[in-house]
mmCIF file of C-alpha atoms and ligand atoms in Angstrom:
data_model
loop_
_atom_site.group_PDB
_atom_site.id
_atom_site.type_symbol
_atom_site.label_atom_id
_atom_site.label_comp_id
_atom_site.label_asym_id
_atom_site.label_seq_id
_atom_site.Cartn_x
_atom_site.Cartn_y
_atom_site.Cartn_z
ATOM 1 C CA MET E 12 22.405 69.293 -24.373
ATOM 2 C CA LYS E 13 23.846 67.143 -27.160
ATOM 3 C CA ARG E 14 21.342 66.324 -29.900
ATOM 4 C CA ILE E 15 21.342 62.625 -30.615
ATOM 5 C CA GLU E 16 20.529 61.479 -34.143
ATOM 6 C CA PHE E 17 18.433 58.406 -34.862
ATOM 7 C CA HIS E 18 20.713 55.410 -35.024
ATOM 8 C CA ASN E 19 20.734 52.207 -37.058
ATOM 9 C CA ARG E 20 17.748 49.802 -36.942
ATOM 10 C CA GLU E 21 18.433 48.649 -40.500
ATOM 11 C CA LYS E 22 17.124 45.142 -39.944
ATOM 12 C CA GLU E 23 13.865 46.209 -38.309
ATOM 13 C CA THR E 24 13.351 49.029 -40.823
ATOM 14 C CA LYS E 25 13.776 46.566 -43.688
ATOM 15 C CA GLU E 26 11.276 44.197 -42.117
ATOM 16 C CA ILE E 27 8.682 46.915 -41.616
ATOM 17 C CA MET E 28 9.187 48.310 -45.125
ATOM 18 C CA ALA E 29 8.707 44.815 -46.596
ATOM 19 C CA ILE E 30 5.383 44.598 -44.748
ATOM 20 C CA LEU E 31 4.326 48.043 -45.943
ATOM 21 C CA ASP E 32 5.263 47.096 -49.512
ATOM 22 C CA SER E 33 2.869 44.183 -49.584
ATOM 23 C CA GLU E 34 -0.891 43.998 -49.260
ATOM 24 C CA PRO E 35 -2.094 44.403 -45.644
ATOM 25 C CA SER E 36 -2.858 40.925 -44.381
ATOM 26 C CA LEU E 37 -1.667 40.556 -40.785
ATOM 27 C CA ILE E 38 -1.726 42.617 -37.606
ATOM 28 C CA MET E 39 1.894 43.362 -36.661
ATOM 29 C CA PHE E 40 2.718 43.312 -32.966
ATOM 30 C CA VAL E 41 5.859 45.315 -32.307
ATOM 31 C CA TYR E 42 7.201 44.338 -28.914
ATOM 32 C CA GLY E 43 10.392 44.463 -26.884
ATOM 33 C CA PRO E 44 11.776 45.367 -23.456
ATOM 34 C CA ILE E 45 11.118 48.757 -21.910
ATOM 35 C CA ASN E 46 12.994 51.631 -23.548
ATOM 36 C CA SER E 47 14.388 49.492 -26.347
ATOM 37 C CA GLY E 48 13.448 52.086 -28.955
ATOM 38 C CA LYS E 49 10.092 50.874 -30.337
ATOM 39 C CA THR E 50 8.369 54.268 -30.338
ATOM 40 C CA THR E 51 11.491 55.969 -31.685
ATOM 41 C CA LEU E 52 11.773 53.453 -34.526
ATOM 42 C CA ILE E 53 8.118 53.798 -35.475
ATOM 43 C CA THR E 54 8.085 57.600 -35.335
ATOM 44 C CA HIS E 55 11.290 57.744 -37.367
ATOM 45 C CA LEU E 56 9.802 55.418 -39.978
ATOM 46 C CA ILE E 57 6.640 57.495 -40.216
ATOM 47 C CA GLU E 58 8.769 60.490 -41.157
ATOM 48 C CA GLU E 59 10.471 58.573 -43.935
ATOM 49 C CA LEU E 60 7.437 57.005 -45.615
ATOM 50 C CA PRO E 61 6.771 57.709 -49.303
ATOM 51 C CA ASP E 62 3.832 59.844 -50.456
ATOM 52 C CA GLU E 63 1.281 57.118 -51.010
ATOM 53 C CA TYR E 64 1.005 56.318 -47.295
ATOM 54 C CA VAL E 65 -1.257 58.004 -44.768
ATOM 55 C CA VAL E 66 -0.301 57.290 -41.185
ATOM 56 C CA PHE E 67 -2.612 57.477 -38.187
ATOM 57 C CA TYR E 68 -0.591 57.224 -35.003
ATOM 58 C CA VAL E 69 -2.450 56.758 -31.740
ATOM 59 C CA ASN E 70 -0.396 56.688 -28.541
ATOM 60 C CA LEU E 71 -2.289 55.507 -25.488
ATOM 61 C CA ARG E 72 0.609 56.376 -23.172
ATOM 62 C CA GLY E 73 -0.548 58.632 -20.387
ATOM 63 C CA LYS E 74 -4.171 58.205 -21.440
ATOM 64 C CA PHE E 75 -6.574 57.011 -18.831
ATOM 65 C CA ILE E 76 -9.013 54.657 -20.477
ATOM 66 C CA SER E 77 -11.703 53.070 -18.380
ATOM 67 C CA ASN E 78 -14.834 53.617 -20.427
ATOM 68 C CA TYR E 79 -16.219 54.188 -23.881
ATOM 69 C CA ASP E 80 -15.891 57.991 -23.792
ATOM 70 C CA ASN E 81 -12.192 58.003 -22.859
ATOM 71 C CA PHE E 82 -11.557 55.403 -25.544
ATOM 72 C CA VAL E 83 -13.210 57.502 -28.253
ATOM 73 C CA ARG E 84 -11.252 60.558 -27.076
ATOM 74 C CA ALA E 85 -7.979 58.627 -27.191
ATOM 75 C CA LEU E 86 -8.599 57.287 -30.687
ATOM 76 C CA PHE E 87 -9.926 60.336 -32.510
ATOM 77 C CA LYS E 88 -8.778 63.875 -32.933
ATOM 78 C CA LEU E 89 -11.171 66.702 -33.546
ATOM 79 C CA ASP E 90 -10.714 68.691 -36.755
ATOM 80 C CA ARG E 91 -12.665 71.861 -36.031
ATOM 81 C CA GLU E 92 -12.063 73.374 -39.451
ATOM 82 C CA LYS E 93 -14.018 70.800 -41.410
ATOM 83 C CA LYS E 94 -17.782 70.584 -41.235
ATOM 84 C CA GLU E 95 -18.280 67.285 -43.063
ATOM 85 C CA TYR E 96 -16.244 64.205 -42.402
ATOM 86 C CA LYS E 97 -16.273 63.472 -46.157
ATOM 87 C CA GLU E 98 -14.321 66.690 -46.518
ATOM 88 C CA ILE E 99 -11.646 65.289 -44.259
ATOM 89 C CA LEU E 100 -11.525 62.073 -46.240
ATOM 90 C CA LYS E 101 -11.311 63.966 -49.491
ATOM 91 C CA THR E 102 -8.302 65.937 -48.276
ATOM 92 C CA ILE E 103 -6.593 62.832 -46.959
ATOM 93 C CA SER E 104 -7.190 60.865 -50.152
ATOM 94 C CA GLU E 105 -5.992 63.650 -52.459
ATOM 95 C CA VAL E 106 -3.542 61.768 -54.687
ATOM 96 C CA SER E 107 -1.341 64.764 -55.275
ATOM 97 C CA LEU E 108 -0.805 65.435 -51.593
ATOM 98 C CA LYS E 109 2.394 64.239 -50.033
ATOM 99 C CA SER E 110 2.468 61.577 -47.356
ATOM 100 C CA LEU E 111 0.323 62.569 -44.393
ATOM 101 C CA LYS E 112 0.771 61.832 -40.731
ATOM 102 C CA PHE E 113 -1.854 62.267 -38.096
ATOM 103 C CA THR E 114 -1.717 61.924 -34.387
ATOM 104 C CA GLY E 115 -5.131 60.486 -33.715
ATOM 105 C CA ILE E 116 -7.761 59.850 -36.378
ATOM 106 C CA PRO E 117 -9.171 63.181 -37.542
ATOM 107 C CA VAL E 118 -12.963 63.520 -37.453
ATOM 108 C CA THR E 119 -15.447 66.377 -37.334
ATOM 109 C CA GLU E 120 -17.355 67.605 -34.323
ATOM 110 C CA GLY E 121 -20.523 66.059 -35.784
ATOM 111 C CA VAL E 122 -18.998 62.582 -35.877
ATOM 112 C CA MET E 123 -17.639 62.952 -32.360
ATOM 113 C CA ASP E 124 -21.051 64.043 -31.075
ATOM 114 C CA LEU E 125 -22.631 61.066 -32.757
ATOM 115 C CA PHE E 126 -20.184 58.682 -31.074
ATOM 116 C CA PHE E 127 -20.889 60.180 -27.680
ATOM 117 C CA ARG E 128 -24.629 59.968 -28.243
ATOM 118 C CA GLU E 129 -24.770 56.455 -29.653
ATOM 119 C CA LYS E 130 -22.156 54.952 -27.369
ATOM 120 C CA THR E 131 -21.700 51.690 -29.192
ATOM 121 C CA TYR E 132 -18.439 50.223 -30.375
ATOM 122 C CA GLU E 133 -20.135 48.783 -33.431
ATOM 123 C CA ASP E 134 -20.797 52.323 -34.646
ATOM 124 C CA VAL E 135 -17.219 53.392 -34.045
ATOM 125 C CA PHE E 136 -15.727 50.325 -35.684
ATOM 126 C CA GLU E 137 -18.132 50.436 -38.641
ATOM 127 C CA PHE E 138 -17.272 54.081 -39.076
ATOM 128 C CA LEU E 139 -13.562 53.255 -39.088
ATOM 129 C CA GLU E 140 -14.037 50.507 -41.638
ATOM 130 C CA ASP E 141 -15.787 52.963 -43.996
ATOM 131 C CA TYR E 142 -13.190 55.618 -43.242
ATOM 132 C CA PHE E 143 -10.255 53.383 -44.179
ATOM 133 C CA THR E 144 -12.109 51.914 -47.167
ATOM 134 C CA GLU E 145 -12.498 55.359 -48.627
ATOM 135 C CA ILE E 146 -8.874 56.351 -48.011
ATOM 136 C CA ALA E 147 -7.633 53.034 -49.424
ATOM 137 C CA GLU E 148 -9.069 53.962 -52.837
ATOM 138 C CA ASN E 149 -6.180 56.339 -53.428
ATOM 139 C CA LYS E 150 -3.705 55.879 -50.615
ATOM 140 C CA ILE E 151 -2.364 53.222 -48.280
ATOM 141 C CA PRO E 152 -3.567 53.809 -44.740
ATOM 142 C CA VAL E 153 -1.349 52.734 -41.844
ATOM 143 C CA LEU E 154 -2.815 52.576 -38.342
ATOM 144 C CA ILE E 155 -0.379 52.462 -35.435
ATOM 145 C CA VAL E 156 -1.549 52.020 -31.855
ATOM 146 C CA ASP E 157 1.270 52.501 -29.354
ATOM 147 C CA GLU E 158 1.026 51.196 -25.757
ATOM 148 C CA LEU E 159 -1.959 49.057 -26.728
ATOM 149 C CA GLN E 160 -1.781 47.165 -23.408
ATOM 150 C CA LYS E 161 -3.323 50.237 -21.760
ATOM 151 C CA ILE E 162 -6.691 48.864 -22.792
ATOM 152 C CA GLY E 163 -5.747 45.241 -22.083
ATOM 153 C CA ASP E 164 -7.926 45.036 -18.978
ATOM 154 C CA VAL E 165 -10.676 47.490 -19.902
ATOM 155 C CA ARG E 166 -13.942 45.620 -19.790
ATOM 156 C CA ILE E 167 -17.205 47.187 -20.854
ATOM 157 C CA ASN E 168 -19.533 44.249 -21.391
ATOM 158 C CA THR E 169 -16.668 42.426 -23.109
ATOM 159 C CA TYR E 170 -12.955 43.177 -23.224
ATOM 160 C CA LEU E 171 -12.443 46.271 -25.342
ATOM 161 C CA VAL E 172 -9.187 44.917 -26.691
ATOM 162 C CA TYR E 173 -10.999 41.979 -28.324
ATOM 163 C CA GLU E 174 -13.420 44.356 -30.031
ATOM 164 C CA LEU E 175 -10.432 46.254 -31.322
ATOM 165 C CA PHE E 176 -8.723 43.051 -32.489
ATOM 166 C CA ASN E 177 -11.868 42.233 -34.472
ATOM 167 C CA LEU E 178 -11.589 45.565 -36.234
ATOM 168 C CA PHE E 179 -7.872 44.986 -36.876
ATOM 169 C CA VAL E 180 -8.583 41.545 -38.364
ATOM 170 C CA ARG E 181 -11.261 43.085 -40.614
ATOM 171 C CA LEU E 182 -8.878 45.809 -41.806
ATOM 172 C CA THR E 183 -6.009 43.423 -42.519
ATOM 173 C CA LYS E 184 -6.748 39.754 -43.125
ATOM 174 C CA GLU E 185 -10.321 40.170 -44.394
ATOM 175 C CA LEU E 186 -10.436 43.437 -46.328
ATOM 176 C CA HIS E 187 -6.693 44.099 -46.927
ATOM 177 C CA LEU E 188 -7.394 47.801 -46.484
ATOM 178 C CA CYS E 189 -4.996 49.127 -43.952
ATOM 179 C CA HIS E 190 -1.710 48.176 -42.277
ATOM 180 C CA VAL E 191 -2.069 47.782 -38.539
ATOM 181 C CA PHE E 192 0.813 47.971 -36.055
ATOM 182 C CA ALA E 193 0.216 47.387 -32.363
ATOM 183 C CA VAL E 194 3.210 48.477 -30.258
ATOM 184 C CA THR E 195 3.775 47.480 -26.650
ATOM 185 C CA SER E 196 6.425 47.132 -23.935
ATOM 186 C CA ASP E 197 4.187 44.943 -21.817
ATOM 187 C CA SER E 198 5.425 41.434 -22.433
ATOM 188 C CA LEU E 199 2.680 39.834 -20.335
ATOM 189 C CA PHE E 200 0.230 41.413 -22.753
ATOM 190 C CA VAL E 201 2.165 40.041 -25.748
ATOM 191 C CA GLU E 202 2.250 36.627 -24.137
ATOM 192 C CA ARG E 203 -1.521 36.775 -23.730
ATOM 193 C CA VAL E 204 -1.977 37.813 -27.354
ATOM 194 C CA TYR E 205 0.402 35.058 -28.421
ATOM 195 C CA SER E 206 -1.746 32.390 -26.885
ATOM 196 C CA GLU E 207 -4.990 33.983 -28.082
ATOM 197 C CA ALA E 208 -6.864 31.648 -30.426
ATOM 198 C CA MET E 209 -8.779 34.470 -32.140
ATOM 199 C CA LEU E 210 -5.524 35.924 -33.451
ATOM 200 C CA SER E 211 -3.834 32.745 -34.504
ATOM 201 C CA GLY E 212 -2.744 33.040 -38.138
ATOM 202 C CA ARG E 213 -3.909 36.650 -38.184
ATOM 203 C CA CYS E 214 -0.937 38.407 -36.702
ATOM 204 C CA ASP E 215 2.828 38.438 -36.706
ATOM 205 C CA TYR E 216 5.439 39.623 -34.225
ATOM 206 C CA LEU E 217 8.380 41.950 -34.626
ATOM 207 C CA LEU E 218 10.861 42.155 -31.787
ATOM 208 C CA VAL E 219 12.567 45.524 -31.317
ATOM 209 C CA ASP E 220 15.213 44.652 -28.775
ATOM 210 C CA ASP E 221 18.054 46.746 -27.355
ATOM 211 C CA PHE E 222 20.867 47.358 -29.914
ATOM 212 C CA ASP E 223 23.136 44.385 -30.558
ATOM 213 C CA GLU E 224 26.879 44.637 -29.880
ATOM 214 C CA ASN E 225 27.823 45.973 -33.331
ATOM 215 C CA ALA E 226 25.065 48.587 -33.356
ATOM 216 C CA THR E 227 26.051 49.671 -29.838
ATOM 217 C CA ALA E 228 29.709 49.997 -30.800
ATOM 218 C CA ALA E 229 28.797 52.012 -33.907
ATOM 219 C CA PHE E 230 26.501 54.270 -31.879
ATOM 220 C CA LEU E 231 29.145 54.968 -29.243
ATOM 221 C CA GLU E 232 31.889 55.389 -31.824
ATOM 222 C CA GLU E 233 29.862 58.114 -33.508
ATOM 223 C CA HIS E 234 29.981 59.915 -30.190
ATOM 224 C CA GLY E 235 33.712 59.629 -29.716
ATOM 225 C CA PHE E 236 33.976 56.675 -27.328
ATOM 226 C CA THR E 237 37.318 54.854 -27.247
ATOM 227 C CA ASP E 238 37.503 51.053 -27.605
ATOM 228 C CA ASP E 239 37.972 50.628 -23.856
ATOM 229 C CA GLU E 240 35.036 52.892 -23.018
ATOM 230 C CA MET E 241 32.866 51.015 -25.510
ATOM 231 C CA LYS E 242 33.785 47.708 -23.904
ATOM 232 C CA VAL E 243 32.821 48.869 -20.426
ATOM 233 C CA ALA E 244 29.613 50.475 -21.736
ATOM 234 C CA TRP E 245 28.562 47.246 -23.497
ATOM 235 C CA GLU E 246 29.439 45.155 -20.463
ATOM 236 C CA CYS E 247 27.243 47.288 -18.168
ATOM 237 C CA CYS E 248 24.511 48.873 -20.256
ATOM 238 C CA GLY E 249 24.260 46.373 -23.106
ATOM 239 C CA GLY E 250 22.512 48.044 -26.038
ATOM 240 C CA LYS E 251 19.763 49.858 -24.125
ATOM 241 C CA PRO E 252 19.447 53.165 -26.018
ATOM 242 C CA VAL E 253 18.405 55.325 -23.023
ATOM 243 C CA CYS E 254 21.264 53.997 -20.965
ATOM 244 C CA LEU E 255 23.765 54.629 -23.776
ATOM 245 C CA LEU E 256 22.411 58.161 -24.127
ATOM 246 C CA GLU E 257 23.108 58.799 -20.470
ATOM 247 C CA LEU E 258 26.695 57.675 -20.965
ATOM 248 C CA ILE E 259 27.116 59.823 -24.063
ATOM 249 C CA ARG E 260 25.895 62.847 -22.164
ATOM 250 C CA ALA E 261 27.971 62.143 -19.061
ATOM 251 C CA ASP E 262 31.252 63.948 -18.378
ATOM 252 C CA ASP E 263 32.668 60.787 -16.900
ATOM 253 C CA PRO E 264 31.002 57.682 -18.443
ATOM 254 C CA GLU E 265 32.645 55.212 -16.067
ATOM 255 C CA ARG E 266 31.403 57.055 -13.012
ATOM 256 C CA LYS E 267 27.983 57.243 -14.608
ATOM 257 C CA ILE E 268 27.961 53.473 -15.161
ATOM 258 C CA ALA E 269 28.865 52.855 -11.516
ATOM 259 C CA LYS E 270 26.074 55.186 -10.469
ATOM 260 C CA LEU E 271 23.465 53.533 -12.718
ATOM 261 C CA LEU E 272 24.418 50.123 -11.405
ATOM 262 C CA ARG E 273 24.335 51.300 -7.785
ATOM 263 C CA LEU E 274 20.906 52.777 -8.370
ATOM 264 C CA ARG E 275 19.434 49.665 -9.981
ATOM 265 C CA THR E 276 20.963 47.410 -7.343
ATOM 266 C CA GLY E 277 19.469 49.582 -4.613
ATOM 267 C CA GLU E 278 16.058 49.473 -6.285
ATOM 268 C CA LEU E 279 16.177 45.702 -6.503
ATOM 269 C CA LYS E 280 17.169 45.401 -2.833
ATOM 270 C CA THR E 281 14.314 47.670 -1.799
ATOM 271 C CA PHE E 282 11.922 45.669 -3.961
ATOM 272 C CA LEU E 283 13.007 42.405 -2.326
ATOM 273 C CA LYS E 284 13.073 43.811 1.194
ATOM 274 C CA THR E 285 9.550 45.157 0.797
ATOM 275 C CA LEU E 286 8.335 41.885 -0.660
ATOM 276 C CA ASN E 287 9.951 39.933 2.137
ATOM 277 C CA GLU E 288 8.513 42.092 4.898
ATOM 278 C CA LEU E 289 5.155 43.145 3.535
ATOM 279 C CA GLY E 290 4.424 40.341 1.117
ATOM 280 C CA GLY E 291 3.030 40.857 -2.360
ATOM 281 C CA LYS E 292 0.013 39.904 -4.402
ATOM 282 C CA ILE E 293 -0.881 39.671 -8.034
ATOM 283 C CA THR E 294 -4.216 39.275 -9.780
ATOM 284 C CA VAL E 295 -4.431 36.618 -12.447
ATOM 285 C CA ASN E 296 -7.752 35.932 -14.158
ATOM 286 C CA ASP E 297 -9.635 37.876 -11.479
ATOM 287 C CA GLU E 298 -8.042 35.888 -8.678
ATOM 288 C CA ARG E 299 -5.538 37.305 -6.187
ATOM 289 C CA HIS E 300 -2.410 35.253 -5.574
ATOM 290 C CA GLU E 301 0.156 35.735 -2.839
ATOM 291 C CA ILE E 302 3.771 35.955 -3.869
ATOM 292 C CA ASN E 303 6.172 33.427 -2.439
ATOM 293 C CA TYR E 304 9.402 35.263 -1.597
ATOM 294 C CA GLU E 305 11.565 32.126 -1.721
ATOM 295 C CA LEU E 306 10.306 31.236 -5.179
ATOM 296 C CA ILE E 307 11.118 34.758 -6.375
ATOM 297 C CA ILE E 308 14.668 34.354 -5.051
ATOM 298 C CA ASP E 309 14.970 30.970 -6.770
ATOM 299 C CA VAL E 310 13.976 32.542 -10.073
ATOM 300 C CA LEU E 311 16.415 35.426 -9.714
ATOM 301 C CA LYS E 312 19.230 33.055 -8.782
ATOM 302 C CA MET E 313 18.806 31.312 -12.125
ATOM 303 C CA PHE E 314 20.336 34.422 -13.694
ATOM 304 C CA LEU E 315 23.593 33.997 -11.777
ATOM 305 C CA ASP E 316 24.825 31.690 -14.540
ATOM 306 C CA GLU E 317 22.412 32.383 -17.389
ATOM 307 C CA GLU E 318 21.495 35.509 -19.344
ATOM 308 C CA GLU E 319 18.162 34.091 -20.404
ATOM 309 C CA ILE E 320 16.062 31.139 -19.345
ATOM 310 C CA ASP E 321 13.339 28.983 -20.797
ATOM 311 C CA MET E 322 9.993 30.720 -20.210
ATOM 312 C CA TRP E 323 8.362 27.492 -19.057
ATOM 313 C CA SER E 324 11.028 26.783 -16.432
ATOM 314 C CA ILE E 325 9.674 29.031 -13.673
ATOM 315 C CA ASP E 326 6.430 29.182 -11.736
ATOM 316 C CA GLU E 327 3.683 31.282 -13.260
ATOM 317 C CA ILE E 328 3.023 33.606 -10.308
ATOM 318 C CA SER E 329 6.691 34.568 -9.791
ATOM 319 C CA LYS E 330 7.089 35.011 -13.535
ATOM 320 C CA ARG E 331 4.166 37.409 -13.779
ATOM 321 C CA TYR E 332 5.189 39.326 -10.667
ATOM 322 C CA LEU E 333 8.760 39.880 -11.850
ATOM 323 C CA VAL E 334 7.616 40.890 -15.316
ATOM 324 C CA LYS E 335 4.957 43.204 -13.936
ATOM 325 C CA ASN E 336 7.581 44.890 -11.800
ATOM 326 C CA ASN E 337 9.776 45.510 -14.834
ATOM 327 C CA ILE E 338 12.583 43.243 -13.715
ATOM 328 C CA LEU E 339 12.109 40.487 -16.292
ATOM 329 C CA PHE E 340 10.972 40.475 -19.913
ATOM 330 C CA ILE E 341 9.217 37.585 -21.698
ATOM 331 C CA ASP E 342 9.735 36.931 -25.360
ATOM 332 C CA PRO E 343 6.901 34.510 -26.140
ATOM 333 C CA ASP E 344 8.025 34.187 -29.744
ATOM 334 C CA MET E 345 11.435 32.818 -28.739
ATOM 335 C CA GLY E 346 10.097 31.171 -25.570
ATOM 336 C CA ILE E 347 12.598 32.889 -23.296
ATOM 337 C CA ILE E 348 12.698 35.176 -20.270
ATOM 338 C CA LYS E 349 15.518 37.584 -19.572
ATOM 339 C CA PRO E 350 16.103 40.683 -17.463
ATOM 340 C CA GLN E 351 14.669 43.920 -18.917
ATOM 341 C CA SER E 352 18.204 45.209 -19.479
ATOM 342 C CA ARG E 353 21.868 44.375 -19.023
ATOM 343 C CA LEU E 354 21.858 46.680 -16.006
ATOM 344 C CA ASP E 355 19.047 44.585 -14.505
ATOM 345 C CA LEU E 356 21.023 41.412 -15.122
ATOM 346 C CA LEU E 357 24.062 42.870 -13.349
ATOM 347 C CA ALA E 358 21.929 44.151 -10.482
ATOM 348 C CA ILE E 359 20.326 40.709 -10.093
ATOM 349 C CA ARG E 360 23.768 39.072 -10.092
ATOM 350 C CA GLU E 361 25.083 41.564 -7.569
ATOM 351 C CA VAL E 362 22.164 41.119 -5.204
ATOM 352 C CA MET E 363 21.865 37.345 -5.642
ATOM 353 C CA GLY E 364 25.606 36.641 -5.614
ATOM 354 C CA ASP E 365 27.838 36.274 -2.579
ATOM 355 C CA ALA E 366 26.596 39.601 -1.307
ATOM 356 C CA TYR E 367 23.154 38.105 -0.852
ATOM 357 C CA GLN E 368 24.299 36.015 2.096
ATOM 358 C CA LEU E 369 25.587 39.155 3.822
ATOM 359 C CA TRP E 370 22.697 41.394 2.920
ATOM 360 C CA LYS E 371 19.823 38.877 3.013
ATOM 361 C CA PRO E 372 16.889 40.745 4.526
ATOM 362 C CA LYS E 373 15.902 39.515 7.949
ATOM 363 C CA LYS E 374 12.414 38.198 8.156
ATOM 364 C CA THR E 375 9.834 39.846 10.297
ATOM 365 C CA ALA E 376 7.255 37.632 11.982
ATOM 366 C CA ALA E 377 4.618 38.829 9.522
ATOM 367 C CA ALA E 378 6.782 37.960 6.548
ATOM 368 C CA THR E 379 7.474 34.495 7.920
ATOM 369 C CA ARG E 380 3.757 33.887 8.379
ATOM 370 C CA LEU E 381 3.017 35.134 4.891
ATOM 371 C CA SER E 382 5.658 33.158 3.089
ATOM 372 C CA SER E 383 4.880 29.919 4.888
ATOM 373 C CA LYS E 384 1.226 30.435 4.017
ATOM 374 C CA SER E 385 1.920 30.988 0.350
ATOM 375 C CA GLN E 386 4.420 28.147 0.295
ATOM 376 C CA SER E 387 1.888 25.682 1.594
ATOM 377 C CA ARG E 388 -0.565 27.025 -0.964
ATOM 378 C CA SER E 389 1.904 26.608 -3.825
ATOM 379 C CA MET E 390 2.569 23.035 -2.718
ATOM 380 C CA THR E 391 -1.078 22.158 -2.891
ATOM 381 C CA VAL E 392 -1.461 23.498 -6.442
HETATM 382 N N1 LIG G 430 17.428 54.244 -32.788
HETATM 383 C C1 LIG G 430 17.660 55.165 -31.839
HETATM 384 N N2 LIG G 430 18.574 56.139 -32.038
HETATM 385 C C2 LIG G 430 18.813 57.059 -31.084
HETATM 386 N N3 LIG G 430 18.182 57.107 -29.894
HETATM 387 C C3 LIG G 430 17.251 56.172 -29.642
HETATM 388 C C4 LIG G 430 16.947 55.144 -30.606
HETATM 389 N N4 LIG G 430 15.990 54.343 -30.086
HETATM 390 C C5 LIG G 430 15.708 54.838 -28.865
HETATM 391 N N5 LIG G 430 16.454 55.916 -28.592
HETATM 392 C C6 LIG G 430 16.414 56.705 -27.351
HETATM 393 O O1 LIG G 430 15.906 55.887 -26.296
HETATM 394 C C7 LIG G 430 14.750 56.459 -25.714
HETATM 395 C C8 LIG G 430 13.746 55.371 -25.410
HETATM 396 O O2 LIG G 430 13.245 54.847 -26.605
HETATM 397 P P1 LIG G 430 11.683 54.597 -26.864
HETATM 398 O O3 LIG G 430 11.506 54.567 -28.337
HETATM 399 O O4 LIG G 430 10.853 55.553 -26.104
HETATM 400 O O5 LIG G 430 11.542 53.151 -26.234
HETATM 401 P P2 LIG G 430 10.269 52.197 -26.160
HETATM 402 O O6 LIG G 430 9.180 52.816 -26.982
HETATM 403 O O7 LIG G 430 10.763 50.913 -26.708
HETATM 404 O O8 LIG G 430 9.953 52.084 -24.700
HETATM 405 C C9 LIG G 430 14.251 57.489 -26.701
HETATM 406 O O9 LIG G 430 13.691 58.595 -26.060
HETATM 407 C C10 LIG G 430 15.465 57.893 -27.482
HETATM 408 O O10 LIG G 430 16.068 58.985 -26.857
HETATM 409 MG MG1 LIG G 431 7.264 53.437 -26.427
#
């Protein structure tokens, strides 16, 4: 299989390097649509950092976190060789050592045991504050938590994520000890953070979107695409890196594009058919809400003529449902909503266009009952 080199990202790299060059003062939220290249950008940057930085990268992807113990396991990494945690700190802070990168925050068995015995977040967060304070004497610590939304709904007495935000605020705005990057593809989570009073003035946002047209053209050109092929690729896949990779690896890119579009269109039809026949629900602030099929269709139809819409122009329940199902993406910083990818936009247009009248799923009696029920509910709101 062809090996694909890291491509471009000059603008975002510059922005992140400018942050790393200055004193830590804000939590940086790195957000963007699914598969836009956030993790790739961050991991590439980690590799390139100068010697004075020590990076702790924690990826919550694939981790199941529902309680204190899983959280501690996800955050820390056991270093069995060292007996004393001060020994670990000493090694990390060694000025002569080159830049260090850790996956997870290394601690000794003794510290881990203590966490499991004490079982309080205060202990863990106090420990981390001391840990980073000590490292910051000689080096610049950088803490990166990828897929932070995984703990967005974890509640143990209070929401865990707020406890973590408190620590992040301490490390950045208050003590200026450590750079903190929180990475996420979950735009509902970012929207929540955006409107969170406790973080106002204490964080900033960096959008890592799909490649723009120039970056896409340069990427494809490097891999031998002709002008015509590049045009078709941009028209159908936009600058979504994973999608472009599939085209680069394909023997026949145009056939591949047709296949990707067919697949996404089929998925969208199945999604709508299921919603129409079986109904759908979403929980918002502990309350279950029924999805109104007609309102969902109205939202999707807005994309027949527009590529992005005002995020306040659609009803809240449909918005959340379409975002949760990875069809739409919210950018709370710009105040817009758009499909997760160019392929999604084309699939929406295909399904909502003229073809919709021909294909339109027939309603079952149950679906009719459901949608009229939720419609009357939405009218009373
Ligand atoms: N700058 C890039 N150069 C080359 N390939 C990339 C780049 N960014 C992303 N990719 C490819 O796209 C895939 C998805 O990117 P990823 O970083 O996992 O997305 P995200 O974290 O935003 O969901 C990666 O596995 C990688 O193969
Ligand atoms: Mg990622």
